[in-house]
Amino acid sequence: TLPLAGKVAFVTGGSRGIGAAIVRRLAADGANVVFSYAASQAPADELVRSVEAAGGRAQAVRIDSADAAALTAGIDKVAAEFGRLDILVNSAGVLALGTVDQFSLADFDRTLAVNVRAVFVATQAATAHMPQGGRVINIGSTNAERMPFAGGSAYAMSKAALVGLVKGLSRDLGPRGITVNNVQPGPVDTDMNPADGPNADGLRSLMAIPHFGKAADIAGMVAYLAGPDGGYVTGASLTIDGGFGA
Ligand code: NDP
């Protein structure tokens, strides 16, 4: 039997990039996956079709993670429909770049709302339903620990916030047998950070393995944490970055 057979997973930001690879992987491992997206309905629908064609089960829901009430209601609805919720993956994220002299407060607020506040909100909603053995997995960033270029202060701050968040949440939820972790990718080829983009050569020059990761690489680590072998890892931030932070 598949490692996640019978499990129900909710993935935020699953329509594209790393989140989409996580949706594919959790579904391939047997989970019933519901994923959210902010705007990209066509890619979301296409992902559902392709998961179903591969024999898996997925559903897409449009929820802006910055809307706490909508996010909570969406997660409650999944738990009610399926009668359970075992795995939450917080992958939705935004990257706004700009040096401090020009960074807008609107971008600062949006960064915190999506990258941090929504992670807390979704965790609060999902863990209200989670049984023993539940899993919360965030997509942080190696930039929590190393931000080697200008313009990334708010983004780095938002990902560093998750490091502390999972430590505290692991203490809240450990007694219930629920683990809470961050996966911290380095450069991964997505729309957010294309391997052929203007910053790509600079990023590669900072890596021990000088090429971008694939979204599926990140999904592999998420699958480990979500699966039966991952149950003793909690409060941890696990970096998967080709040596960007080495
Ligand atoms: P993409 O920009 O390629 O995709 C972002 C995904 O998140 C999309 O599915 C998007 O939905 C969704 N999303 C964005 N904002 C919201 C929102 N407010 N509400 C709901 N969904 C939202 O990003 P990546 O795949 O590259 O990044 C995924 C995560 O990985 C992020 O947290 C990012 O910070 C992190 N990360 C990425 C790295 C990289 O090099 N790519 C490196 C380290 C970390 P829609 O399609 O509707 O816009």
Coordinates of C-alpha atoms and ligand atoms in Angstrom, one line a residue:
T1 CA 0.0 0.0 0.0
L2 CA 1.0 3.6 -0.6
P3 CA 2.6 5.4 2.3
L4 CA -0.1 8.1 2.5
A5 CA -3.1 5.9 1.7
G6 CA -6.2 7.1 3.5
K7 CA -4.7 10.4 4.4
V8 CA -6.2 13.8 3.6
A9 CA -3.8 16.7 2.9
F10 CA -4.3 20.4 2.4
V11 CA -1.6 22.3 0.5
T12 CA -1.6 26.1 0.2
G13 CA -0.3 27.6 -3.0
G14 CA -0.5 24.4 -5.0
S15 CA -1.3 25.6 -8.4
R16 CA 2.3 26.3 -9.6
G17 CA 5.9 25.7 -8.7
I18 CA 7.0 23.9 -5.6
G19 CA 3.4 23.6 -4.3
A20 CA 2.3 21.9 -7.5
A21 CA 5.1 19.3 -7.2
I22 CA 4.0 18.7 -3.6
V23 CA 0.4 18.1 -4.7
R24 CA 1.6 15.6 -7.3
R25 CA 3.9 13.8 -4.9
L26 CA 1.4 13.6 -2.0
A27 CA -1.3 12.3 -4.4
A28 CA 1.1 9.8 -5.9
D29 CA 1.9 8.6 -2.4
G30 CA -1.9 7.9 -1.9
A31 CA -3.2 11.0 -0.2
N32 CA -6.4 12.8 -1.1
V33 CA -5.1 16.3 -1.7
V34 CA -7.0 19.6 -1.6
F35 CA -4.9 22.6 -2.6
S36 CA -5.4 26.4 -2.7
Y37 CA -4.3 29.0 -5.1
A38 CA -4.7 32.8 -5.3
A39 CA -5.5 33.5 -9.0
S40 CA -4.3 30.8 -11.4
Q41 CA -7.4 28.9 -12.1
A42 CA -6.3 27.4 -15.4
P43 CA -3.0 25.8 -14.0
A44 CA -5.0 24.6 -11.0
D45 CA -7.6 22.9 -13.1
E46 CA -4.9 21.4 -15.3
L47 CA -3.1 20.0 -12.2
V48 CA -6.2 18.4 -10.9
R49 CA -6.7 16.7 -14.3
S50 CA -3.1 15.5 -14.5
V51 CA -3.2 14.1 -10.9
E52 CA -6.5 12.3 -11.7
A53 CA -5.0 11.0 -15.0
A54 CA -2.1 9.5 -12.9
G55 CA -4.7 7.7 -10.7
G56 CA -4.6 10.2 -7.8
R57 CA -7.1 12.5 -6.2
A58 CA -6.9 16.3 -6.0
Q59 CA -9.2 19.3 -5.7
A60 CA -8.5 23.0 -6.2
V61 CA -9.9 25.8 -4.1
R62 CA -9.4 29.5 -4.7
I63 CA -8.4 31.1 -1.4
D64 CA -6.1 34.1 -0.9
S65 CA -4.0 33.1 2.0
A66 CA -4.0 36.7 3.2
D67 CA -7.7 36.3 4.0
A68 CA -7.7 34.6 7.3
A69 CA -11.4 34.0 7.5
A70 CA -11.5 32.4 4.1
L71 CA -8.5 30.3 4.8
T72 CA -10.0 29.0 8.0
A73 CA -13.3 28.3 6.4
G74 CA -11.7 26.5 3.5
I75 CA -9.7 24.2 5.8
D76 CA -12.8 23.6 8.0
K77 CA -14.7 22.6 4.9
V78 CA -12.1 20.1 3.8
A79 CA -12.1 18.5 7.3
A80 CA -15.9 18.4 7.2
E81 CA -16.2 16.9 3.7
F82 CA -13.6 14.2 4.2
G83 CA -14.2 13.6 7.9
R84 CA -10.5 14.1 8.6
L85 CA -7.4 16.2 7.9
D86 CA -4.0 14.6 8.4
I87 CA -1.4 16.8 6.6
L88 CA -1.1 20.6 6.1
V89 CA 1.6 21.9 3.8
N90 CA 2.0 25.7 3.8
S91 CA 3.7 26.4 0.5
A92 CA 2.0 29.6 -0.7
G93 CA 4.5 32.4 -0.6
V94 CA 5.3 35.7 -2.2
L95 CA 8.7 37.3 -3.0
A96 CA 8.9 41.1 -3.0
L97 CA 12.4 42.5 -3.5
G98 CA 13.6 46.0 -2.8
T99 CA 16.3 47.7 -0.7
V100 CA 15.1 49.4 2.5
D101 CA 15.2 52.9 1.0
Q102 CA 12.5 52.0 -1.5
F103 CA 10.5 49.0 0.0
S104 CA 6.9 49.9 0.5
L105 CA 4.9 49.2 3.6
A106 CA 2.3 47.5 1.4
D107 CA 4.8 45.0 0.3
F108 CA 6.0 44.5 3.8
D109 CA 2.5 43.8 5.0
R110 CA 1.7 41.5 2.1
T111 CA 4.9 39.5 2.7
L112 CA 4.0 39.0 6.4
A113 CA 0.4 38.3 5.7
V114 CA 1.1 35.5 3.2
N115 CA 4.4 34.1 4.3
V116 CA 3.9 34.2 8.0
R117 CA 0.4 35.1 9.3
A118 CA -1.3 32.7 6.9
V119 CA 0.9 29.9 8.0
F120 CA -0.2 30.5 11.6
V121 CA -3.8 30.8 10.6
A122 CA -3.8 27.6 8.5
T123 CA -2.0 25.7 11.3
Q124 CA -4.5 26.9 13.8
A125 CA -7.4 25.8 11.6
A126 CA -6.0 22.5 10.4
T127 CA -4.7 21.3 13.8
A128 CA -8.2 21.8 15.3
H129 CA -9.1 18.7 13.2
M130 CA -5.8 16.8 13.2
P131 CA -5.5 13.4 14.8
Q132 CA -2.5 11.8 16.4
G133 CA 0.2 11.4 13.7
G134 CA -0.8 14.7 12.0
R135 CA 1.8 16.7 10.1
V136 CA 2.3 20.4 9.5
I137 CA 5.0 21.2 7.0
N138 CA 6.0 24.8 5.9
I139 CA 8.0 25.8 2.9
G140 CA 10.5 28.3 4.4
S141 CA 13.7 29.2 2.6
T142 CA 17.5 28.9 3.0
N143 CA 17.2 32.7 3.0
A144 CA 16.2 32.4 6.6
E145 CA 19.8 31.7 7.3
R146 CA 21.7 33.3 4.4
M147 CA 20.6 36.4 2.5
P148 CA 23.7 37.1 0.4
F149 CA 22.3 39.9 -1.8
A150 CA 20.6 43.3 -1.3
G151 CA 16.8 43.7 -1.5
G152 CA 15.7 40.6 0.4
S153 CA 15.2 41.9 3.9
A154 CA 11.4 41.4 4.3
Y155 CA 11.5 38.0 2.5
A156 CA 14.4 36.8 4.7
M157 CA 12.6 38.1 7.8
S158 CA 9.4 36.3 6.8
K159 CA 11.2 32.9 6.3
A160 CA 13.3 33.4 9.5
A161 CA 10.0 33.9 11.4
L162 CA 9.0 30.4 10.4
V163 CA 12.1 29.0 12.1
G164 CA 10.8 30.2 15.5
L165 CA 7.2 29.4 14.7
V166 CA 7.8 25.7 14.1
K167 CA 9.9 25.5 17.3
G168 CA 7.1 26.9 19.4
L169 CA 4.3 25.0 17.6
S170 CA 6.2 21.7 18.0
R171 CA 5.9 22.3 21.7
D172 CA 2.2 23.0 21.5
L173 CA 1.4 20.1 19.3
G174 CA 4.0 17.4 20.3
P175 CA 1.8 16.1 23.2
R176 CA -0.9 15.4 20.6
G177 CA 1.5 13.5 18.4
I178 CA 1.5 16.2 15.7
T179 CA 4.9 17.2 14.1
V180 CA 5.6 20.7 12.8
N181 CA 8.6 21.4 10.5
N182 CA 10.0 23.8 7.9
V183 CA 11.6 22.7 4.6
Q184 CA 14.0 25.4 3.5
P185 CA 14.7 25.2 -0.3
G186 CA 17.5 27.0 -2.1
P187 CA 17.1 28.2 -5.6
V188 CA 14.4 26.1 -7.3
D189 CA 13.4 26.6 -10.9
T190 CA 9.8 28.1 -10.7
D191 CA 8.0 31.2 -12.0
M192 CA 9.2 32.9 -8.8
N193 CA 12.9 32.1 -9.4
P194 CA 13.5 30.9 -13.0
A195 CA 16.7 29.1 -13.7
D196 CA 17.2 31.2 -16.8
G197 CA 16.3 34.5 -15.0
P198 CA 18.5 37.6 -14.6
N199 CA 19.6 36.6 -11.1
A200 CA 20.2 32.9 -11.8
D201 CA 23.9 33.0 -12.6
G202 CA 24.6 35.0 -9.4
L203 CA 22.7 32.5 -7.4
R204 CA 24.5 29.5 -9.0
S205 CA 27.8 31.1 -8.1
L206 CA 26.9 30.9 -4.4
M207 CA 26.0 27.2 -4.5
A208 CA 28.2 24.1 -3.7
I209 CA 26.2 22.3 -6.4
P210 CA 25.9 25.0 -9.0
H211 CA 22.5 24.3 -10.5
F212 CA 18.9 25.0 -9.5
G213 CA 16.9 22.4 -7.7
K214 CA 13.7 20.9 -9.1
A215 CA 10.4 21.4 -7.4
A216 CA 10.1 17.6 -7.2
D217 CA 13.3 17.5 -5.1
I218 CA 11.6 19.7 -2.5
A219 CA 8.4 17.6 -2.7
G220 CA 10.5 14.5 -1.9
M221 CA 11.6 16.0 1.4
V222 CA 8.0 17.0 2.2
A223 CA 6.9 13.5 1.4
Y224 CA 9.4 12.1 3.9
L225 CA 8.2 14.4 6.6
A226 CA 4.6 13.6 5.8
G227 CA 5.1 9.9 5.7
P228 CA 5.5 7.1 8.2
D229 CA 9.3 7.6 8.4
G230 CA 9.1 11.3 9.3
G231 CA 7.3 11.1 12.6
Y232 CA 10.2 11.7 14.9
V233 CA 11.3 15.0 13.3
T234 CA 9.7 18.1 14.8
G235 CA 10.4 21.7 15.4
A236 CA 13.1 21.4 12.7
S237 CA 14.1 23.6 9.8
L238 CA 15.6 21.3 7.2
T239 CA 17.6 22.9 4.4
I240 CA 17.6 21.5 0.9
D241 CA 19.6 24.0 -1.1
G242 CA 22.5 22.6 -3.1
G243 CA 24.9 24.0 -0.6
F244 CA 23.7 27.6 -1.0
G245 CA 24.1 28.1 2.8
A246 CA 27.2 26.0 3.2
Ligands
NDP1 P1 5.6 30.4 -7.4 O1 5.6 31.9 -7.4 O2 6.2 29.7 -8.6 O3 4.2 29.8 -7.0 C1 3.6 30.4 -5.9 C2 2.4 29.6 -5.6 O4 1.8 30.1 -4.4 C3 1.3 29.6 -6.6 O5 0.6 28.4 -6.6 C4 0.4 30.8 -6.1 O6 -0.9 30.8 -6.6 C5 0.5 30.6 -4.6 N1 0.2 31.8 -3.9 C6 0.9 32.9 -3.9 N2 0.3 33.8 -3.1 C7 -0.8 33.2 -2.6 C8 -1.9 33.7 -1.8 N3 -1.9 34.9 -1.3 N4 -2.9 32.8 -1.5 C9 -2.8 31.6 -2.0 N5 -1.9 31.1 -2.8 C10 -0.9 31.9 -3.1 O7 6.5 30.1 -6.1 P2 7.5 28.9 -5.8 O8 6.9 27.6 -6.2 O9 8.8 29.2 -6.2 O10 7.5 29.0 -4.2 C11 6.7 28.2 -3.3 C12 7.2 28.4 -1.9 O11 8.6 28.1 -1.8 C13 7.1 29.9 -1.4 O12 6.8 29.9 0.0 C14 8.5 30.4 -1.6 O13 8.8 31.5 -0.8 C15 9.3 29.2 -1.3 N6 10.7 29.1 -1.8 C16 10.9 29.2 -3.2 C17 12.2 29.1 -3.7 C18 12.6 29.2 -5.1 O14 13.8 29.3 -5.5 N7 11.6 29.0 -6.0 C19 13.4 29.0 -2.7 C20 13.0 29.0 -1.4 C21 11.7 29.0 -0.9 P3 -1.4 31.4 -8.0 O15 -0.9 30.4 -9.0 O16 -2.8 31.5 -7.9 O17 -0.7 32.7 -8.1

